[in-house]
Amino acid sequence: GTKKKAACPGLGLFYTILSAFLFSVASLFLKKIEDVHSVEVSAFRCVFQMAFVLPGLIYYKTGFLGPKGKRIFLFFRGFLGSTAMVLLYYAYQVMPLADATVITFTSPVFTSLLAWIFLKEKYSLWDLLFTLFAITGVILIARPPFLFGSHVTGIEGSYTNHLKGTIAAITSTLSAASTIVILRKVGKSVHYFLSIWYYAVIGLIGCVIALFVLNEWRLPHCGRDRVFLILIGLLGLGGQIFLTKALQIEKAGPVSIMKTMDVVFAFVLQVLFLNHLPTWWTVGGALCVVASSCGTAIRKWRHSVKKAKQREI
């Protein structure tokens, strides 16, 4: 591992940028789909996940249920992870791409808060400050009328849809943060393929049930939408693979900081392909959220480096 780092010192960060680009392009294709509900897109994504993970489960002989004491955690990891995906896809469809992407970057801040509540991890005044920065960024993006007046500019469609998308994105972020806390609780006692397997299976079951309840299950009429669905699945899978590889050869702190390229790609793609210029409120909100996310990542990184040095001593 050390020799590989010496040969390609920036490879992990390159993988992170590539992962961010693939996720951003997948989000762009989601915006371009016209006749497919976000829940159905999520169902197709889960099918791709299952197809990828199944050979790995067979190869590593992990089984399909996992250790008895960990199954309840795996269930909630799958349920919360798939819920986060569905809500995020909905947010992408009803609000500007950059706005939804920025809100997802509050996840590290909420992860610290939830880890303090449930795992008794340290939560300092710096963490509180970063949380307030993240909340400020979300408010600037949501622009509630009681603070910004009744005429809100720079949104897609009606303000009602914008507000629904904001709520969906925030709930998605909280679900994703809860998933990370659960994964920390489980630790390395469960193979990561099993974690993805639960995510895909429970997500697919939940999506199918929701589609029948909503009466939204239908194959897209347009050939272009079908191509977009396949590309979303492939790009999402590729993004996950490169992010996993990045975390295997690089520390989590630099990866978390570099992952903010998601926001840059979202702004660029929104301007180039969706002809939607972000407002200064969105830019201000993005700066608040990115500063909060980077600050949280740097603090965690420094804390882990200190711990590693203490162990060496």
PDB file of C-alpha atoms in Angstrom:
ATOM      1  CA  GLY A   1       0.000   0.000   0.000  1.00  0.00           C
ATOM      2  CA  THR A   2       2.845   2.390   0.880  1.00  0.00           C
ATOM      3  CA  LYS A   3       4.593   1.714  -2.420  1.00  0.00           C
ATOM      4  CA  LYS A   4       1.395   2.481  -4.330  1.00  0.00           C
ATOM      5  CA  LYS A   5       1.057   5.814  -2.500  1.00  0.00           C
ATOM      6  CA  ALA A   6       4.645   6.717  -3.358  1.00  0.00           C
ATOM      7  CA  ALA A   7       4.042   5.886  -7.040  1.00  0.00           C
ATOM      8  CA  CYS A   8       0.734   7.786  -7.300  1.00  0.00           C
ATOM      9  CA  PRO A   9       0.452  10.206  -4.354  1.00  0.00           C
ATOM     10  CA  GLY A  10      -2.652  11.946  -5.724  1.00  0.00           C
ATOM     11  CA  LEU A  11      -4.500   8.870  -6.983  1.00  0.00           C
ATOM     12  CA  GLY A  12      -7.035   8.802  -4.127  1.00  0.00           C
ATOM     13  CA  LEU A  13      -7.954  12.456  -4.681  1.00  0.00           C
ATOM     14  CA  PHE A  14      -8.246  11.849  -8.431  1.00  0.00           C
ATOM     15  CA  TYR A  15     -10.651   8.964  -7.725  1.00  0.00           C
ATOM     16  CA  THR A  16     -12.678  11.331  -5.499  1.00  0.00           C
ATOM     17  CA  ILE A  17     -12.948  13.968  -8.238  1.00  0.00           C
ATOM     18  CA  LEU A  18     -13.909  11.285 -10.765  1.00  0.00           C
ATOM     19  CA  SER A  19     -16.558   9.957  -8.358  1.00  0.00           C
ATOM     20  CA  ALA A  20     -17.951  13.476  -7.846  1.00  0.00           C
ATOM     21  CA  PHE A  21     -18.117  14.002 -11.620  1.00  0.00           C
ATOM     22  CA  LEU A  22     -19.954  10.696 -12.227  1.00  0.00           C
ATOM     23  CA  PHE A  23     -22.495  11.432  -9.459  1.00  0.00           C
ATOM     24  CA  SER A  24     -23.067  14.946 -10.851  1.00  0.00           C
ATOM     25  CA  VAL A  25     -23.626  13.690 -14.420  1.00  0.00           C
ATOM     26  CA  ALA A  26     -26.058  11.060 -13.074  1.00  0.00           C
ATOM     27  CA  SER A  27     -27.959  13.880 -11.344  1.00  0.00           C
ATOM     28  CA  LEU A  28     -28.035  15.843 -14.610  1.00  0.00           C
ATOM     29  CA  PHE A  29     -29.528  12.857 -16.461  1.00  0.00           C
ATOM     30  CA  LEU A  30     -32.128  12.575 -13.700  1.00  0.00           C
ATOM     31  CA  LYS A  31     -33.141  16.185 -14.368  1.00  0.00           C
ATOM     32  CA  LYS A  32     -33.455  15.370 -18.083  1.00  0.00           C
ATOM     33  CA  ILE A  33     -35.875  12.453 -17.523  1.00  0.00           C
ATOM     34  CA  GLU A  34     -39.443  13.586 -18.174  1.00  0.00           C
ATOM     35  CA  ASP A  35     -41.926  10.744 -17.613  1.00  0.00           C
ATOM     36  CA  VAL A  36     -40.397   8.657 -14.812  1.00  0.00           C
ATOM     37  CA  HIS A  37     -41.153   9.135 -11.106  1.00  0.00           C
ATOM     38  CA  SER A  38     -38.149   9.516  -8.762  1.00  0.00           C
ATOM     39  CA  VAL A  39     -39.203   6.338  -6.911  1.00  0.00           C
ATOM     40  CA  GLU A  40     -39.038   4.337 -10.143  1.00  0.00           C
ATOM     41  CA  VAL A  41     -35.582   5.743 -10.922  1.00  0.00           C
ATOM     42  CA  SER A  42     -34.515   4.635  -7.427  1.00  0.00           C
ATOM     43  CA  ALA A  43     -35.887   1.123  -8.111  1.00  0.00           C
ATOM     44  CA  PHE A  44     -33.759   0.848 -11.269  1.00  0.00           C
ATOM     45  CA  ARG A  45     -30.721   2.064  -9.312  1.00  0.00           C
ATOM     46  CA  CYS A  46     -31.317  -0.668  -6.694  1.00  0.00           C
ATOM     47  CA  VAL A  47     -31.475  -3.334  -9.427  1.00  0.00           C
ATOM     48  CA  PHE A  48     -28.045  -2.228 -10.678  1.00  0.00           C
ATOM     49  CA  GLN A  49     -26.678  -2.337  -7.119  1.00  0.00           C
ATOM     50  CA  MET A  50     -27.982  -5.877  -6.610  1.00  0.00           C
ATOM     51  CA  ALA A  51     -26.532  -7.085  -9.917  1.00  0.00           C
ATOM     52  CA  PHE A  52     -23.124  -5.704  -8.926  1.00  0.00           C
ATOM     53  CA  VAL A  53     -23.079  -6.926  -5.309  1.00  0.00           C
ATOM     54  CA  LEU A  54     -24.469 -10.453  -5.823  1.00  0.00           C
ATOM     55  CA  PRO A  55     -21.265 -11.912  -7.385  1.00  0.00           C
ATOM     56  CA  GLY A  56     -19.254 -10.340  -4.546  1.00  0.00           C
ATOM     57  CA  LEU A  57     -21.442 -11.942  -1.886  1.00  0.00           C
ATOM     58  CA  ILE A  58     -21.002 -15.337  -3.551  1.00  0.00           C
ATOM     59  CA  TYR A  59     -17.240 -14.870  -3.974  1.00  0.00           C
ATOM     60  CA  TYR A  60     -16.592 -13.771  -0.364  1.00  0.00           C
ATOM     61  CA  LYS A  61     -19.136 -16.302   1.028  1.00  0.00           C
ATOM     62  CA  THR A  62     -20.685 -13.711   3.329  1.00  0.00           C
ATOM     63  CA  GLY A  63     -24.235 -15.100   3.110  1.00  0.00           C
ATOM     64  CA  PHE A  64     -27.247 -12.912   2.418  1.00  0.00           C
ATOM     65  CA  LEU A  65     -28.452 -12.092   5.961  1.00  0.00           C
ATOM     66  CA  GLY A  66     -25.283 -11.308   7.898  1.00  0.00           C
ATOM     67  CA  PRO A  67     -24.462 -12.019  11.576  1.00  0.00           C
ATOM     68  CA  LYS A  68     -27.539 -12.473  13.789  1.00  0.00           C
ATOM     69  CA  GLY A  69     -26.685  -9.647  16.175  1.00  0.00           C
ATOM     70  CA  LYS A  70     -26.150  -7.181  13.322  1.00  0.00           C
ATOM     71  CA  ARG A  71     -29.206  -7.837  11.158  1.00  0.00           C
ATOM     72  CA  ILE A  72     -31.378  -5.174  12.798  1.00  0.00           C
ATOM     73  CA  PHE A  73     -28.645  -2.580  12.175  1.00  0.00           C
ATOM     74  CA  LEU A  74     -28.290  -3.745   8.577  1.00  0.00           C
ATOM     75  CA  PHE A  75     -32.058  -3.471   8.097  1.00  0.00           C
ATOM     76  CA  PHE A  76     -32.139   0.138   9.308  1.00  0.00           C
ATOM     77  CA  ARG A  77     -29.026   0.905   7.260  1.00  0.00           C
ATOM     78  CA  GLY A  78     -30.834  -0.386   4.181  1.00  0.00           C
ATOM     79  CA  PHE A  79     -34.103   1.369   4.997  1.00  0.00           C
ATOM     80  CA  LEU A  80     -32.562   4.762   5.825  1.00  0.00           C
ATOM     81  CA  GLY A  81     -30.051   4.584   2.955  1.00  0.00           C
ATOM     82  CA  SER A  82     -32.695   3.809   0.346  1.00  0.00           C
ATOM     83  CA  THR A  83     -35.029   6.454   1.822  1.00  0.00           C
ATOM     84  CA  ALA A  84     -32.225   9.013   1.476  1.00  0.00           C
ATOM     85  CA  MET A  85     -31.777   8.023  -2.188  1.00  0.00           C
ATOM     86  CA  VAL A  86     -35.485   8.304  -3.067  1.00  0.00           C
ATOM     87  CA  LEU A  87     -35.862  11.696  -1.351  1.00  0.00           C
ATOM     88  CA  LEU A  88     -32.698  13.036  -2.972  1.00  0.00           C
ATOM     89  CA  TYR A  89     -33.879  11.964  -6.429  1.00  0.00           C
ATOM     90  CA  TYR A  90     -37.203  13.693  -5.771  1.00  0.00           C
ATOM     91  CA  ALA A  91     -35.361  16.866  -4.715  1.00  0.00           C
ATOM     92  CA  TYR A  92     -33.285  16.777  -7.917  1.00  0.00           C
ATOM     93  CA  GLN A  93     -36.462  16.599  -9.992  1.00  0.00           C
ATOM     94  CA  VAL A  94     -38.351  19.513  -8.397  1.00  0.00           C
ATOM     95  CA  MET A  95     -35.623  22.038  -7.526  1.00  0.00           C
ATOM     96  CA  PRO A  96     -32.420  23.396  -9.116  1.00  0.00           C
ATOM     97  CA  LEU A  97     -29.624  20.829  -9.341  1.00  0.00           C
ATOM     98  CA  ALA A  98     -27.083  23.012  -7.518  1.00  0.00           C
ATOM     99  CA  ASP A  99     -29.506  23.791  -4.650  1.00  0.00           C
ATOM    100  CA  ALA A 100     -30.251  20.119  -3.961  1.00  0.00           C
ATOM    101  CA  THR A 101     -26.557  19.187  -4.210  1.00  0.00           C
ATOM    102  CA  VAL A 102     -25.511  21.892  -1.768  1.00  0.00           C
ATOM    103  CA  ILE A 103     -28.064  20.782   0.834  1.00  0.00           C
ATOM    104  CA  THR A 104     -26.690  17.212   0.731  1.00  0.00           C
ATOM    105  CA  PHE A 105     -23.329  18.583   1.871  1.00  0.00           C
ATOM    106  CA  THR A 106     -24.742  19.318   5.312  1.00  0.00           C
ATOM    107  CA  SER A 107     -24.506  15.547   5.931  1.00  0.00           C
ATOM    108  CA  PRO A 108     -21.103  15.606   7.773  1.00  0.00           C
ATOM    109  CA  VAL A 109     -22.437  18.241  10.170  1.00  0.00           C
ATOM    110  CA  PHE A 110     -25.573  16.244  10.992  1.00  0.00           C
ATOM    111  CA  THR A 111     -23.459  13.080  11.261  1.00  0.00           C
ATOM    112  CA  SER A 112     -21.368  14.727  14.006  1.00  0.00           C
ATOM    113  CA  LEU A 113     -24.529  15.788  15.831  1.00  0.00           C
ATOM    114  CA  LEU A 114     -26.147  12.329  15.627  1.00  0.00           C
ATOM    115  CA  ALA A 115     -22.879  10.615  16.605  1.00  0.00           C
ATOM    116  CA  TRP A 116     -22.765  12.833  19.713  1.00  0.00           C
ATOM    117  CA  ILE A 117     -26.358  11.887  20.608  1.00  0.00           C
ATOM    118  CA  PHE A 118     -26.247   8.137  19.895  1.00  0.00           C
ATOM    119  CA  LEU A 119     -22.560   7.137  20.010  1.00  0.00           C
ATOM    120  CA  LYS A 120     -21.446   9.588  22.732  1.00  0.00           C
ATOM    121  CA  GLU A 121     -18.747  11.016  20.451  1.00  0.00           C
ATOM    122  CA  LYS A 122     -17.239  14.393  21.300  1.00  0.00           C
ATOM    123  CA  TYR A 123     -19.180  17.471  20.118  1.00  0.00           C
ATOM    124  CA  SER A 124     -17.320  20.754  20.556  1.00  0.00           C
ATOM    125  CA  LEU A 125     -18.160  24.432  20.132  1.00  0.00           C
ATOM    126  CA  TRP A 126     -16.531  24.223  16.680  1.00  0.00           C
ATOM    127  CA  ASP A 127     -19.016  21.507  15.708  1.00  0.00           C
ATOM    128  CA  LEU A 128     -21.862  23.744  16.913  1.00  0.00           C
ATOM    129  CA  LEU A 129     -20.497  26.629  14.835  1.00  0.00           C
ATOM    130  CA  PHE A 130     -20.283  24.422  11.727  1.00  0.00           C
ATOM    131  CA  THR A 131     -23.860  23.254  12.344  1.00  0.00           C
ATOM    132  CA  LEU A 132     -25.075  26.866  12.485  1.00  0.00           C
ATOM    133  CA  PHE A 133     -23.179  27.616   9.244  1.00  0.00           C
ATOM    134  CA  ALA A 134     -24.874  24.647   7.547  1.00  0.00           C
ATOM    135  CA  ILE A 135     -28.338  25.716   8.743  1.00  0.00           C
ATOM    136  CA  THR A 136     -27.660  29.265   7.492  1.00  0.00           C
ATOM    137  CA  GLY A 137     -26.713  27.868   4.079  1.00  0.00           C
ATOM    138  CA  VAL A 138     -29.917  25.830   3.876  1.00  0.00           C
ATOM    139  CA  ILE A 139     -32.010  28.887   4.817  1.00  0.00           C
ATOM    140  CA  LEU A 140     -30.341  30.932   2.056  1.00  0.00           C
ATOM    141  CA  ILE A 141     -31.191  28.208  -0.459  1.00  0.00           C
ATOM    142  CA  ALA A 142     -34.762  27.592   0.787  1.00  0.00           C
ATOM    143  CA  ARG A 143     -35.448  31.342   1.112  1.00  0.00           C
ATOM    144  CA  PRO A 144     -38.634  31.077   3.216  1.00  0.00           C
ATOM    145  CA  PRO A 145     -41.108  33.891   2.395  1.00  0.00           C
ATOM    146  CA  PHE A 146     -41.415  35.033   6.030  1.00  0.00           C
ATOM    147  CA  LEU A 147     -37.723  36.024   5.848  1.00  0.00           C
ATOM    148  CA  PHE A 148     -37.250  36.887   2.156  1.00  0.00           C
ATOM    149  CA  GLY A 149     -40.687  38.176   1.186  1.00  0.00           C
ATOM    150  CA  SER A 150     -43.388  36.663  -1.013  1.00  0.00           C
ATOM    151  CA  HIS A 151     -41.560  37.165  -4.352  1.00  0.00           C
ATOM    152  CA  VAL A 152     -38.787  34.553  -4.382  1.00  0.00           C
ATOM    153  CA  THR A 153     -36.595  34.543  -7.509  1.00  0.00           C
ATOM    154  CA  GLY A 154     -34.239  31.953  -9.000  1.00  0.00           C
ATOM    155  CA  ILE A 155     -36.353  28.846  -8.359  1.00  0.00           C
ATOM    156  CA  GLU A 156     -37.713  26.214 -10.731  1.00  0.00           C
ATOM    157  CA  GLY A 157     -41.498  26.115 -11.059  1.00  0.00           C
ATOM    158  CA  SER A 158     -43.592  27.113  -8.050  1.00  0.00           C
ATOM    159  CA  TYR A 159     -42.247  27.954  -4.607  1.00  0.00           C
ATOM    160  CA  THR A 160     -44.353  25.090  -3.205  1.00  0.00           C
ATOM    161  CA  ASN A 161     -42.340  22.578  -5.230  1.00  0.00           C
ATOM    162  CA  HIS A 162     -39.111  24.325  -4.230  1.00  0.00           C
ATOM    163  CA  LEU A 163     -40.089  24.025  -0.567  1.00  0.00           C
ATOM    164  CA  LYS A 164     -41.051  20.354  -0.991  1.00  0.00           C
ATOM    165  CA  GLY A 165     -37.697  19.700  -2.665  1.00  0.00           C
ATOM    166  CA  THR A 166     -35.848  21.474   0.158  1.00  0.00           C
ATOM    167  CA  ILE A 167     -37.660  19.415   2.812  1.00  0.00           C
ATOM    168  CA  ALA A 168     -36.962  16.224   0.844  1.00  0.00           C
ATOM    169  CA  ALA A 169     -33.257  17.110   0.504  1.00  0.00           C
ATOM    170  CA  ILE A 170     -32.915  17.905   4.235  1.00  0.00           C
ATOM    171  CA  THR A 171     -34.707  14.665   5.198  1.00  0.00           C
ATOM    172  CA  SER A 172     -32.486  12.781   2.751  1.00  0.00           C
ATOM    173  CA  THR A 173     -29.402  14.306   4.373  1.00  0.00           C
ATOM    174  CA  LEU A 174     -30.600  13.341   7.869  1.00  0.00           C
ATOM    175  CA  SER A 175     -31.287   9.783   6.674  1.00  0.00           C
ATOM    176  CA  ALA A 176     -27.824   9.574   5.092  1.00  0.00           C
ATOM    177  CA  ALA A 177     -26.228  10.886   8.300  1.00  0.00           C
ATOM    178  CA  SER A 178     -28.156   8.272  10.317  1.00  0.00           C
ATOM    179  CA  THR A 179     -26.870   5.599   7.933  1.00  0.00           C
ATOM    180  CA  ILE A 180     -23.265   6.630   8.582  1.00  0.00           C
ATOM    181  CA  VAL A 181     -23.846   6.503  12.352  1.00  0.00           C
ATOM    182  CA  ILE A 182     -25.254   2.968  11.988  1.00  0.00           C
ATOM    183  CA  LEU A 183     -22.256   1.917   9.887  1.00  0.00           C
ATOM    184  CA  ARG A 184     -19.944   3.287  12.587  1.00  0.00           C
ATOM    185  CA  LYS A 185     -21.867   1.288  15.174  1.00  0.00           C
ATOM    186  CA  VAL A 186     -21.548  -1.907  13.118  1.00  0.00           C
ATOM    187  CA  GLY A 187     -17.858  -1.238  12.357  1.00  0.00           C
ATOM    188  CA  LYS A 188     -15.835  -3.800  10.427  1.00  0.00           C
ATOM    189  CA  SER A 189     -17.795  -6.773  11.793  1.00  0.00           C
ATOM    190  CA  VAL A 190     -19.921  -6.825   8.603  1.00  0.00           C
ATOM    191  CA  HIS A 191     -18.556  -6.961   5.046  1.00  0.00           C
ATOM    192  CA  TYR A 192     -19.325  -3.770   3.120  1.00  0.00           C
ATOM    193  CA  PHE A 193     -20.883  -5.845   0.301  1.00  0.00           C
ATOM    194  CA  LEU A 194     -23.558  -6.994   2.795  1.00  0.00           C
ATOM    195  CA  SER A 195     -24.246  -3.380   3.704  1.00  0.00           C
ATOM    196  CA  ILE A 196     -24.788  -2.470   0.038  1.00  0.00           C
ATOM    197  CA  TRP A 197     -26.887  -5.643  -0.455  1.00  0.00           C
ATOM    198  CA  TYR A 198     -29.328  -4.645   2.320  1.00  0.00           C
ATOM    199  CA  TYR A 199     -29.444  -1.131   0.890  1.00  0.00           C
ATOM    200  CA  ALA A 200     -30.368  -2.437  -2.587  1.00  0.00           C
ATOM    201  CA  VAL A 201     -32.832  -5.179  -1.552  1.00  0.00           C
ATOM    202  CA  ILE A 202     -34.775  -3.136   1.012  1.00  0.00           C
ATOM    203  CA  GLY A 203     -34.703  -0.143  -1.326  1.00  0.00           C
ATOM    204  CA  LEU A 204     -36.099  -2.178  -4.224  1.00  0.00           C
ATOM    205  CA  ILE A 205     -38.888  -3.693  -2.086  1.00  0.00           C
ATOM    206  CA  GLY A 206     -39.798  -0.285  -0.678  1.00  0.00           C
ATOM    207  CA  CYS A 207     -39.770   1.355  -4.118  1.00  0.00           C
ATOM    208  CA  VAL A 208     -41.992  -1.343  -5.679  1.00  0.00           C
ATOM    209  CA  ILE A 209     -44.536  -1.035  -2.844  1.00  0.00           C
ATOM    210  CA  ALA A 210     -44.501   2.775  -3.103  1.00  0.00           C
ATOM    211  CA  LEU A 211     -44.960   2.654  -6.892  1.00  0.00           C
ATOM    212  CA  PHE A 212     -48.017   0.419  -6.602  1.00  0.00           C
ATOM    213  CA  VAL A 213     -49.499   2.631  -3.870  1.00  0.00           C
ATOM    214  CA  LEU A 214     -48.836   5.788  -5.923  1.00  0.00           C
ATOM    215  CA  ASN A 215     -49.898   4.011  -9.138  1.00  0.00           C
ATOM    216  CA  GLU A 216     -46.793   5.404 -10.851  1.00  0.00           C
ATOM    217  CA  TRP A 217     -45.207   2.183 -12.155  1.00  0.00           C
ATOM    218  CA  ARG A 218     -44.671   2.421 -15.907  1.00  0.00           C
ATOM    219  CA  LEU A 219     -41.863   1.983 -18.380  1.00  0.00           C
ATOM    220  CA  PRO A 220     -40.796   5.266 -19.958  1.00  0.00           C
ATOM    221  CA  HIS A 221     -42.333   5.823 -23.390  1.00  0.00           C
ATOM    222  CA  CYS A 222     -39.360   7.660 -24.826  1.00  0.00           C
ATOM    223  CA  GLY A 223     -36.255   5.724 -25.811  1.00  0.00           C
ATOM    224  CA  ARG A 224     -34.092   8.571 -24.512  1.00  0.00           C
ATOM    225  CA  ASP A 225     -35.519   8.201 -20.978  1.00  0.00           C
ATOM    226  CA  ARG A 226     -34.680   4.491 -20.990  1.00  0.00           C
ATOM    227  CA  VAL A 227     -31.088   5.273 -21.959  1.00  0.00           C
ATOM    228  CA  PHE A 228     -30.925   7.864 -19.165  1.00  0.00           C
ATOM    229  CA  LEU A 229     -32.184   5.279 -16.639  1.00  0.00           C
ATOM    230  CA  ILE A 230     -29.429   2.840 -17.616  1.00  0.00           C
ATOM    231  CA  LEU A 231     -26.796   5.593 -17.512  1.00  0.00           C
ATOM    232  CA  ILE A 232     -27.967   6.766 -14.060  1.00  0.00           C
ATOM    233  CA  GLY A 233     -27.538   3.212 -12.762  1.00  0.00           C
ATOM    234  CA  LEU A 234     -24.089   2.792 -14.326  1.00  0.00           C
ATOM    235  CA  LEU A 235     -22.814   6.247 -13.334  1.00  0.00           C
ATOM    236  CA  GLY A 236     -24.125   5.889  -9.766  1.00  0.00           C
ATOM    237  CA  LEU A 237     -22.412   2.519  -9.487  1.00  0.00           C
ATOM    238  CA  GLY A 238     -19.179   3.912 -10.946  1.00  0.00           C
ATOM    239  CA  GLY A 239     -19.293   6.853  -8.541  1.00  0.00           C
ATOM    240  CA  GLN A 240     -19.631   4.502  -5.569  1.00  0.00           C
ATOM    241  CA  ILE A 241     -16.779   2.281  -6.764  1.00  0.00           C
ATOM    242  CA  PHE A 242     -14.340   5.185  -7.240  1.00  0.00           C
ATOM    243  CA  LEU A 243     -15.337   6.744  -3.891  1.00  0.00           C
ATOM    244  CA  THR A 244     -14.721   3.400  -2.148  1.00  0.00           C
ATOM    245  CA  LYS A 245     -11.332   3.047  -3.884  1.00  0.00           C
ATOM    246  CA  ALA A 246     -10.433   6.606  -2.867  1.00  0.00           C
ATOM    247  CA  LEU A 247     -11.173   5.864   0.800  1.00  0.00           C
ATOM    248  CA  GLN A 248      -9.058   2.711   0.594  1.00  0.00           C
ATOM    249  CA  ILE A 249      -5.861   4.555  -0.403  1.00  0.00           C
ATOM    250  CA  GLU A 250      -6.435   8.050   1.037  1.00  0.00           C
ATOM    251  CA  LYS A 251      -7.403   9.467   4.433  1.00  0.00           C
ATOM    252  CA  ALA A 252     -11.070  10.339   4.957  1.00  0.00           C
ATOM    253  CA  GLY A 253     -10.333  14.051   5.633  1.00  0.00           C
ATOM    254  CA  PRO A 254      -8.818  14.952   2.240  1.00  0.00           C
ATOM    255  CA  VAL A 255     -11.446  12.817   0.477  1.00  0.00           C
ATOM    256  CA  SER A 256     -14.281  14.669   2.267  1.00  0.00           C
ATOM    257  CA  ILE A 257     -12.779  18.036   1.320  1.00  0.00           C
ATOM    258  CA  MET A 258     -12.188  17.042  -2.304  1.00  0.00           C
ATOM    259  CA  LYS A 259     -15.742  15.676  -2.506  1.00  0.00           C
ATOM    260  CA  THR A 260     -16.986  19.278  -2.385  1.00  0.00           C
ATOM    261  CA  MET A 261     -16.179  19.244  -6.109  1.00  0.00           C
ATOM    262  CA  ASP A 262     -19.729  17.827  -6.338  1.00  0.00           C
ATOM    263  CA  VAL A 263     -20.978  21.367  -5.739  1.00  0.00           C
ATOM    264  CA  VAL A 264     -18.688  22.855  -8.417  1.00  0.00           C
ATOM    265  CA  PHE A 265     -19.757  20.248 -10.992  1.00  0.00           C
ATOM    266  CA  ALA A 266     -23.441  20.784 -10.105  1.00  0.00           C
ATOM    267  CA  PHE A 267     -23.166  24.560 -10.689  1.00  0.00           C
ATOM    268  CA  VAL A 268     -21.284  24.103 -13.985  1.00  0.00           C
ATOM    269  CA  LEU A 269     -23.660  21.437 -15.346  1.00  0.00           C
ATOM    270  CA  GLN A 270     -26.706  23.457 -14.303  1.00  0.00           C
ATOM    271  CA  VAL A 271     -25.476  26.510 -16.228  1.00  0.00           C
ATOM    272  CA  LEU A 272     -24.221  24.619 -19.312  1.00  0.00           C
ATOM    273  CA  PHE A 273     -26.995  22.066 -19.840  1.00  0.00           C
ATOM    274  CA  LEU A 274     -30.038  23.332 -17.921  1.00  0.00           C
ATOM    275  CA  ASN A 275     -29.672  27.058 -18.729  1.00  0.00           C
ATOM    276  CA  HIS A 276     -30.358  27.967 -15.118  1.00  0.00           C
ATOM    277  CA  LEU A 277     -28.117  30.598 -13.562  1.00  0.00           C
ATOM    278  CA  PRO A 278     -27.828  30.289  -9.765  1.00  0.00           C
ATOM    279  CA  THR A 279     -28.788  33.323  -7.693  1.00  0.00           C
ATOM    280  CA  TRP A 280     -26.424  35.042  -5.281  1.00  0.00           C
ATOM    281  CA  TRP A 281     -28.505  33.579  -2.446  1.00  0.00           C
ATOM    282  CA  THR A 282     -27.676  30.083  -3.697  1.00  0.00           C
ATOM    283  CA  VAL A 283     -23.981  30.966  -4.060  1.00  0.00           C
ATOM    284  CA  GLY A 284     -23.941  32.367  -0.511  1.00  0.00           C
ATOM    285  CA  GLY A 285     -25.705  29.279   0.815  1.00  0.00           C
ATOM    286  CA  ALA A 286     -23.240  27.050  -1.035  1.00  0.00           C
ATOM    287  CA  LEU A 287     -20.255  28.885   0.489  1.00  0.00           C
ATOM    288  CA  CYS A 288     -21.735  28.494   3.995  1.00  0.00           C
ATOM    289  CA  VAL A 289     -22.410  24.779   3.540  1.00  0.00           C
ATOM    290  CA  VAL A 290     -19.055  24.012   1.868  1.00  0.00           C
ATOM    291  CA  ALA A 291     -17.186  25.925   4.607  1.00  0.00           C
ATOM    292  CA  SER A 292     -19.130  23.976   7.228  1.00  0.00           C
ATOM    293  CA  SER A 293     -18.478  20.619   5.523  1.00  0.00           C
ATOM    294  CA  CYS A 294     -14.762  21.324   4.999  1.00  0.00           C
ATOM    295  CA  GLY A 295     -14.368  22.576   8.563  1.00  0.00           C
ATOM    296  CA  THR A 296     -15.953  19.405   9.945  1.00  0.00           C
ATOM    297  CA  ALA A 297     -13.776  17.200   7.703  1.00  0.00           C
ATOM    298  CA  ILE A 298     -10.557  19.022   8.673  1.00  0.00           C
ATOM    299  CA  ARG A 299     -11.349  18.737  12.395  1.00  0.00           C
ATOM    300  CA  LYS A 300     -12.065  14.996  12.079  1.00  0.00           C
ATOM    301  CA  TRP A 301      -8.889  14.547  10.030  1.00  0.00           C
ATOM    302  CA  ARG A 302      -6.688  16.367  12.574  1.00  0.00           C
ATOM    303  CA  HIS A 303      -8.290  14.403  15.406  1.00  0.00           C
ATOM    304  CA  SER A 304      -7.558  11.072  13.673  1.00  0.00           C
ATOM    305  CA  VAL A 305      -3.941  12.137  12.956  1.00  0.00           C
ATOM    306  CA  LYS A 306      -3.448  13.031  16.644  1.00  0.00           C
ATOM    307  CA  LYS A 307      -4.851   9.664  17.695  1.00  0.00           C
ATOM    308  CA  ALA A 308      -2.538   7.855  15.277  1.00  0.00           C
ATOM    309  CA  LYS A 309       0.508   9.714  16.658  1.00  0.00           C
ATOM    310  CA  GLN A 310      -0.504   8.896  20.245  1.00  0.00           C
ATOM    311  CA  ARG A 311      -0.728   5.213  19.358  1.00  0.00           C
ATOM    312  CA  GLU A 312       2.748   5.315  17.820  1.00  0.00           C
ATOM    313  CA  ILE A 313       4.139   6.898  21.005  1.00  0.00           C
TER     314      ILE A 313
END
